[in-house]
Structures are given as C-alpha cells and as structure tokens.
CSV table of C-alpha atoms in Angstrom, one decimal:
chain,number,residue,atom,x,y,z
A,182,MET,CA,69.1,-0.6,34.8
A,183,LYS,CA,67.6,2.4,33.6
A,184,PRO,CA,70.8,5.1,32.7
A,185,ALA,CA,70.0,7.6,35.0
A,186,LEU,CA,69.7,5.3,37.5
A,187,ALA,CA,72.9,3.8,37.1
A,188,ARG,CA,74.4,7.1,36.8
A,189,LEU,CA,72.9,8.4,40.2
A,190,LEU,CA,74.2,5.0,41.5
A,191,VAL,CA,78.0,5.5,40.4
A,192,ARG,CA,77.9,8.8,41.9
A,193,LEU,CA,77.5,7.8,45.2
A,194,TYR,CA,81.1,6.5,45.1
A,195,PRO,CA,83.7,9.0,45.8
A,196,TYR,CA,85.4,11.1,43.1
A,197,ALA,CA,88.7,9.2,42.8
A,198,TRP,CA,87.0,5.7,42.7
A,199,ARG,CA,84.8,7.0,39.8
A,200,GLU,CA,87.6,8.4,37.9
A,201,ARG,CA,89.2,5.1,37.8
A,202,TYR,CA,85.9,2.9,38.1
A,203,GLY,CA,83.0,4.7,37.0
A,204,GLU,CA,82.7,4.0,33.6
A,205,GLU,CA,83.5,0.4,33.3
A,206,PHE,CA,80.8,-0.1,36.9
A,207,GLU,CA,78.2,1.8,35.1
A,208,ALA,CA,78.3,-0.6,32.0
A,209,VAL,CA,77.8,-3.3,34.5
A,210,LEU,CA,75.3,-1.8,36.1
A,211,LEU,CA,73.4,-1.1,32.5
A,212,ASP,CA,74.2,-4.9,31.9
A,213,ASP,CA,71.6,-5.9,34.8
A,214,ALA,CA,68.2,-6.9,33.2
A,215,GLY,CA,66.9,-8.7,36.6
A,216,ASP,CA,63.3,-8.0,38.1
A,217,LEU,CA,62.5,-5.7,40.7
A,218,ARG,CA,63.4,-7.8,43.6
A,219,SER,CA,67.1,-8.3,42.4
A,220,GLY,CA,66.9,-4.4,41.1
A,221,ILE,CA,66.4,-3.3,44.6
A,222,ASN,CA,69.0,-5.9,45.9
A,223,LEU,CA,71.4,-4.7,43.6
A,224,GLY,CA,70.8,-0.9,44.5
A,225,ALA,CA,71.3,-1.8,48.6
A,226,ASN,CA,74.6,-3.7,47.3
A,227,VAL,CA,76.0,-0.5,45.5
A,228,ILE,CA,74.5,1.7,48.2
A,229,TRP,CA,76.3,0.0,51.0
A,230,SER,CA,79.4,-0.7,48.8
A,231,ALA,CA,79.9,3.0,48.0
A,232,LEU,CA,79.0,3.7,51.6
A,233,CYS,CA,82.1,1.5,52.9
A,234,GLU,CA,84.2,3.1,49.9
A,235,ARG,CA,83.5,6.6,51.3
A,236,VAL,CA,84.7,5.4,54.7
A,237,PHE,CA,87.1,3.0,54.1
A,238,PRO,CA,88.6,4.1,50.6
A,239,THR,CA,90.8,1.7,48.2
A,240,GLN,CA,94.4,3.0,48.2
A,241,GLY,CA,97.0,2.3,45.7
A,242,GLY,CA,96.0,0.4,42.5
A,243,LYS,CA,95.7,2.7,39.8
A,244,MET,CA,94.1,5.1,41.9
A,245,ALA,CA,97.3,6.4,43.4
A,246,GLN,CA,98.7,7.3,39.8
A,247,PRO,CA,97.6,11.2,39.1
A,248,THR,CA,94.5,11.1,36.8
A,249,HIS,CA,95.0,14.6,35.3
A,250,SER,CA,98.4,14.9,33.8
A,251,PHE,CA,99.2,18.7,32.0
A,252,GLY,CA,99.0,17.0,28.8
A,253,THR,CA,95.1,15.3,29.6
A,254,MET,CA,93.9,19.0,31.0
A,255,LEU,CA,95.3,21.1,28.1
A,256,LYS,CA,93.2,18.9,26.3
A,257,HIS,CA,89.6,20.0,27.8
A,258,PRO,CA,87.8,22.0,25.6
A,259,SER,CA,87.6,24.9,28.5
A,260,ALA,CA,91.6,24.7,28.8
A,261,LEU,CA,91.8,24.6,24.5
A,262,ILE,CA,89.6,27.4,23.9
A,263,PRO,CA,91.0,30.5,25.4
A,264,VAL,CA,94.1,29.9,24.4
A,265,ALA,CA,93.0,29.6,20.5
A,266,MET,CA,90.9,32.7,21.2
A,267,SER,CA,93.9,34.6,22.3
A,268,LEU,CA,95.9,33.2,18.9
A,269,THR,CA,93.1,34.2,17.0
A,270,ALA,CA,93.3,37.7,18.3
A,271,LEU,CA,97.2,37.6,18.1
A,272,ALA,CA,97.2,36.7,14.5
A,273,LEU,CA,94.5,39.5,13.7
A,274,VAL,CA,96.5,42.3,15.1
A,275,LEU,CA,99.7,40.8,13.2
A,276,GLY,CA,97.4,40.4,10.0
A,277,HIS,CA,96.2,44.2,10.8
A,278,ILE,CA,99.7,45.6,10.9
A,279,ALA,CA,101.0,43.7,8.5
A,280,ILE,CA,98.5,45.0,5.8
A,281,TYR,CA,97.5,48.4,7.3
A,282,GLY,CA,100.9,48.9,9.1
A,283,ALA,CA,101.2,49.8,12.8
A,284,ALA,CA,99.5,53.4,12.7
A,285,ARG,CA,97.1,54.4,15.3
A,286,GLU,CA,93.6,54.6,13.8
A,287,ALA,CA,91.1,57.3,15.1
A,288,ASP,CA,88.1,55.3,14.6
A,289,GLU,CA,88.2,51.5,16.1
A,290,GLY,CA,87.4,49.4,13.0
A,291,ALA,CA,86.3,45.6,12.5
A,292,THR,CA,89.7,44.0,13.3
A,293,ALA,CA,89.3,46.0,16.9
A,294,HIS,CA,86.1,45.1,17.7
A,295,LEU,CA,86.8,41.3,16.8
A,296,TRP,CA,90.0,41.6,19.2
A,297,GLN,CA,88.2,43.0,22.2
A,298,LEU,CA,85.5,40.2,21.1
A,299,LEU,CA,87.9,37.6,21.3
A,300,MET,CA,89.7,38.7,24.4
A,301,ALA,CA,86.6,39.4,26.8
A,302,GLY,CA,84.8,36.1,25.2
A,303,GLN,CA,87.4,33.6,26.7
A,304,LEU,CA,86.8,35.2,30.2
A,305,PRO,CA,83.8,33.1,31.2
A,306,VAL,CA,85.8,30.3,29.7
A,307,LEU,CA,88.6,30.5,31.8
A,308,ALA,CA,86.7,31.4,35.2
A,309,PHE,CA,84.7,27.7,34.2
A,310,PHE,CA,88.0,26.1,33.8
A,311,ALA,CA,89.4,27.3,37.1
A,312,ILE,CA,86.7,27.1,38.9
A,313,LYS,CA,86.1,23.5,37.8
A,314,TRP,CA,89.9,21.7,37.9
A,315,LEU,CA,91.7,23.7,40.4
A,316,PRO,CA,90.1,22.2,43.6
A,317,ARG,CA,90.3,18.8,41.2
A,318,ALA,CA,93.9,19.0,39.9
A,319,PRO,CA,95.4,22.5,41.3
A,320,LYS,CA,98.8,21.8,39.9
A,321,GLN,CA,98.2,20.6,36.4
A,322,THR,CA,95.6,23.4,36.5
A,323,LEU,CA,98.0,26.4,37.6
A,324,GLY,CA,100.0,25.0,34.4
A,325,VAL,CA,97.3,25.3,32.2
A,326,LEU,CA,96.3,28.8,33.3
A,327,VAL,CA,99.9,29.8,32.8
A,328,VAL,CA,99.6,28.7,29.3
A,329,GLN,CA,96.7,30.6,28.7
A,330,ALA,CA,97.5,33.7,30.6
A,331,GLY,CA,101.0,33.5,28.0
A,332,ALA,CA,98.4,33.4,25.1
A,333,VAL,CA,96.7,36.4,26.5
A,334,LEU,CA,99.6,38.3,27.3
A,335,ALA,CA,101.0,37.5,23.7
A,336,SER,CA,97.8,39.0,22.0
A,337,MET,CA,98.0,41.7,24.2
A,338,ALA,CA,101.7,42.8,23.5
A,339,PRO,CA,101.5,43.8,20.0
A,340,VAL,CA,98.4,46.2,20.8
A,341,PHE,CA,100.2,47.9,23.7
A,342,TYR,CA,103.7,48.1,21.9
A,343,PHE,CA,102.2,49.7,18.8
A,344,ASN,CA,100.1,51.7,21.1
A,345,LEU,CA,96.9,51.0,18.6
B,15,MET,CA,97.2,-8.8,53.2
B,16,GLN,CA,95.0,-11.6,53.3
B,17,SER,CA,92.7,-10.2,55.9
B,18,GLU,CA,92.8,-6.9,54.0
B,19,LEU,CA,90.9,-8.7,51.2
B,20,CYS,CA,88.3,-10.3,53.1
B,21,ASP,CA,87.4,-7.2,54.5
B,22,ASN,CA,83.9,-7.3,56.6
B,23,TYR,CA,82.2,-5.4,54.2
B,24,VAL,CA,82.9,-7.2,50.9
B,25,MET,CA,81.9,-10.4,53.0
B,26,ARG,CA,78.4,-9.1,54.3
B,27,SER,CA,77.5,-7.6,51.2
B,28,THR,CA,76.9,-10.3,49.0
B,29,ARG,CA,74.2,-11.9,51.4
B,30,HIS,CA,71.4,-10.3,50.2
B,31,VAL,CA,72.6,-10.8,46.7
B,32,ALA,CA,73.3,-14.4,46.0
B,33,ASN,CA,70.6,-16.4,44.3
B,34,ASP,CA,69.2,-18.6,47.3
B,35,ALA,CA,67.6,-21.6,45.5
B,36,GLN,CA,68.3,-23.8,48.4
B,37,GLY,CA,67.2,-21.7,51.1
B,38,PRO,CA,69.5,-19.0,52.9
B,39,GLU,CA,72.7,-19.2,52.2
B,40,MET,CA,73.0,-22.9,51.8
B,41,GLY,CA,75.7,-24.2,49.7
B,42,HIS,CA,77.1,-21.0,49.0
B,43,TYR,CA,80.5,-19.9,49.3
B,44,SER,CA,81.2,-16.5,49.6
B,45,ASP,CA,84.9,-14.8,49.4
B,46,PRO,CA,84.6,-12.4,46.7
B,47,PRO,CA,88.7,-11.8,46.3
B,48,LEU,CA,88.9,-15.7,45.7
B,49,LEU,CA,86.1,-16.0,43.5
B,50,VAL,CA,87.0,-13.3,41.5
B,51,LEU,CA,90.9,-14.9,41.5
B,52,ALA,CA,89.0,-18.3,40.4
B,53,SER,CA,86.9,-16.6,37.4
B,54,LEU,CA,90.0,-14.7,35.8
B,55,ALA,CA,92.2,-18.1,36.3
B,56,SER,CA,90.2,-19.3,33.1
B,57,GLY,CA,91.0,-16.0,31.3
B,58,PRO,CA,90.2,-12.5,31.4
B,59,LYS,CA,87.3,-11.1,31.5
B,60,HIS,CA,85.2,-8.1,32.4
B,61,GLY,CA,82.7,-7.3,35.2
B,62,HIS,CA,79.5,-8.5,33.9
B,63,ALA,CA,81.2,-11.8,32.5
B,64,MET,CA,82.7,-12.2,35.8
B,65,ILE,CA,79.6,-12.0,37.8
B,66,GLU,CA,78.0,-14.7,35.0
B,67,ASP,CA,81.0,-17.2,35.7
B,68,ILE,CA,80.9,-17.0,39.4
B,69,ALA,CA,77.5,-17.4,39.3
B,70,SER,CA,77.7,-20.7,37.2
B,71,LEU,CA,80.8,-21.4,39.3
B,72,CYS,CA,79.5,-21.6,42.6
B,73,GLY,CA,76.0,-20.3,42.7
B,74,THR,CA,76.9,-17.2,44.3
B,75,ARG,CA,75.7,-13.9,42.3
B,76,LEU,CA,78.0,-11.3,43.1
B,77,GLY,CA,76.5,-7.4,43.7
B,78,PRO,CA,78.1,-4.9,41.1
B,79,GLY,CA,79.3,-3.2,44.4
B,80,THR,CA,81.0,-5.8,46.1
B,81,LEU,CA,82.6,-7.5,42.7
B,82,TYR,CA,84.4,-3.9,42.3
B,83,GLY,CA,84.9,-4.0,45.8
B,84,ALA,CA,87.1,-7.0,45.3
B,85,ILE,CA,88.7,-5.7,42.0
B,86,ALA,CA,89.9,-2.7,43.5
B,87,ARG,CA,91.4,-4.7,46.5
B,88,LEU,CA,93.1,-7.2,44.3
B,89,GLU,CA,94.3,-4.9,42.0
B,90,ARG,CA,95.8,-2.6,44.5
B,91,VAL,CA,97.7,-5.7,46.2
B,92,GLY,CA,98.8,-6.6,42.4
B,93,TRP,CA,97.0,-10.2,42.3
B,94,ILE,CA,95.1,-8.9,39.2
B,95,GLU,CA,95.6,-6.2,36.3
B,96,PRO,CA,93.3,-4.5,33.9
B,97,LEU,CA,93.6,-4.9,30.4
B,98,GLU,CA,93.1,-2.4,27.8
B,99,GLN,CA,89.2,-0.9,27.8
B,100,GLU,CA,86.7,-2.3,25.3
B,101,GLU,CA,84.3,0.1,24.3
B,102,ARG,CA,83.1,0.9,28.2
B,103,ARG,CA,84.0,-2.6,29.6
B,104,ARG,CA,87.3,-3.3,31.0
B,105,PRO,CA,88.2,-6.4,31.3
B,106,TYR,CA,90.9,-8.0,33.9
B,107,ARG,CA,93.5,-10.8,34.4
B,108,ILE,CA,95.1,-12.6,36.7
B,109,THR,CA,98.9,-12.2,37.5
B,110,ALA,CA,101.2,-14.8,38.4
B,111,GLN,CA,101.3,-13.5,41.7
B,112,GLY,CA,97.6,-13.9,41.7
B,113,LEU,CA,97.8,-17.1,40.4
B,114,SER,CA,100.2,-18.4,43.1
B,115,VAL,CA,98.0,-16.9,45.8
B,116,LEU,CA,95.0,-18.8,44.4
B,117,ARG,CA,96.6,-22.1,44.4
B,118,ALA,CA,97.8,-21.7,48.2
B,119,LYS,CA,94.3,-21.0,48.7
B,120,LEU,CA,92.7,-23.0,47.2
B,121,SER,CA,95.1,-25.7,48.6
B,122,THR,CA,94.1,-24.7,52.3
B,123,LEU,CA,90.7,-25.4,51.2
B,124,GLU,CA,91.4,-28.7,49.8
B,125,GLN,CA,92.5,-29.8,53.1
B,126,PHE,CA,89.8,-27.8,55.0
B,127,VAL,CA,87.3,-29.6,53.1
B,128,ARG,CA,89.0,-33.2,53.3
B,129,ALA,CA,89.2,-33.3,57.1
B,130,GLY,CA,85.6,-31.3,57.1
B,131,VAL,CA,84.1,-34.6,55.2
B,132,GLU,CA,86.2,-36.8,57.3
B,133,ARG,CA,84.7,-35.7,60.3
B,134,LEU,CA,81.1,-35.9,58.6
B,135,GLU,CA,81.4,-39.5,57.8
B,136,PRO,CA,80.9,-40.7,61.0
B,137,LEU,CA,77.7,-39.0,61.7
C-alpha cells in the first residue's frame, strides 16, 4: 500500500488509538502488497474498524496510561526552543554586564538587539506549543508553559533590575 | 469478558477479507481474538506475521482493522502484552492468563467438534 494512503487510513482512527497503535498499524498496512480487489477489501475493513473504534472506543490497556508525561512534553522542540532562547538571552545580558558593567547605555548596542530578537522570536513558538498541546494534554502543557515563563522572567530580571 | 472479546464488529469485519477458495466462508473459522491467541501460542509475533500465521493456520486472512481491534481488546484484558518495538513493528506475546483462556476455549471447541462430528456420522 502507498504510504500516503496508509497514513490517511490511520488518521480515520481516534487520536488516543493512533497514539498507541498508529505507527505499528501503519507498518502493517504498508506490508500489504495485494491486488486491487484485496486493497479495496482492506480499505473497507480499516474504514469499518475505525468507525467502530470511534463509536465503541477501546478503553484501558496501554491507552489508559497518560501518553504525554511532563518529561516527554518538555522534549518537544516547540517546548525546548523558547526555553533555550530565553536562557541564551539571559547569558547575553549577564555576559554584557560582566564585560561592560551594569551602566545604562544611551545607544542600544548589538547585545540589546540580540536580546530583543531572542525574546520576540520565541513568542510564535510559544504560541504554537500552547495551541497544539493545551487541548491534548492541558496539565502537562501548563507545566511546560510555567517552565517557559520562568525562563522568560529570568532573562528579563537583570534587564529590569539594572535598568539596562 | 468473553462476550466483550467477540464484539460483533470484530466478527463481521472479517467477512469480506477472508480468502474464499472454497466459496463464501466455507470452512473458515473467524473468531479474531481466539485466532490471535492461537497464533501467539507459538511465540511472539508482530501484526503482519500474525496475519500470515493465522492465514496458514485456518485459511482466514484477517484484515488489519480486525486484527488490531482484537489486539486492543486482548491487551486491555491482559491476555496478550506488547514487547519492545522493533523499528516500526511491535511484537506481542501471549500472557499466562491468555494461555489458560486459550486452553479453556480450545477444550470447549474440541468437545463441540467431537459432538458435531458424531451427529454427522449417521447422515
């Protein structure tokens, strides 16, 4: 079966089912090398089974366990990138203070522009992460958002503290 | 529990998938959960290997949807368990509880077959 068609058929199943069985199920579909008639039968079988899974979802088993722990959520690029950007911004400010002191400069230098870019650039990533994951795993997503907010505050603290 | 495993949709959905070399449903046995248990009794297998094994075992070729409907329910009741994923395929193995259920079911089937054959003999 063609990968695109296999992916489409897997998407007919509910999200929780796909999270648990989607990958291995797609592998089984890709292993099928039958003729057109058996392909149509197979498609009908999957559509019917997916419909039944939506009406009578399988509960329990591995699907009862949370699929998104805080640790796995934090490993998503859209969760890690904003934290990394905030920490980089913090390191820039601290490095600037260590080298040039905490005196306010009349003209914004390259460090200030970089800091602004890092802080503003992470906002779309933050928004993407929140929009994607809040409906799926609200509790864990809120935990990650708290970590991201903490990193933002940490990078802003020296700027406001030293009035840079 | 047994009735949960024989949900109608699982039974019905194999109807058009089985290879009918002897005519429609002739000689084919279709109880997907039992077929999955019987397949895993000879060792752990992933989905595609189960389909092939079941086809060689009784001539019934389960559709992937039917197979995974049965796998999900068998896993839910603890009669099979998943093993570590090998690339994209995940093998399953039968549990001790699954083995005792399989023995009980096959024993009942054996009695049924014996009684059925005895009734056919005079005909």
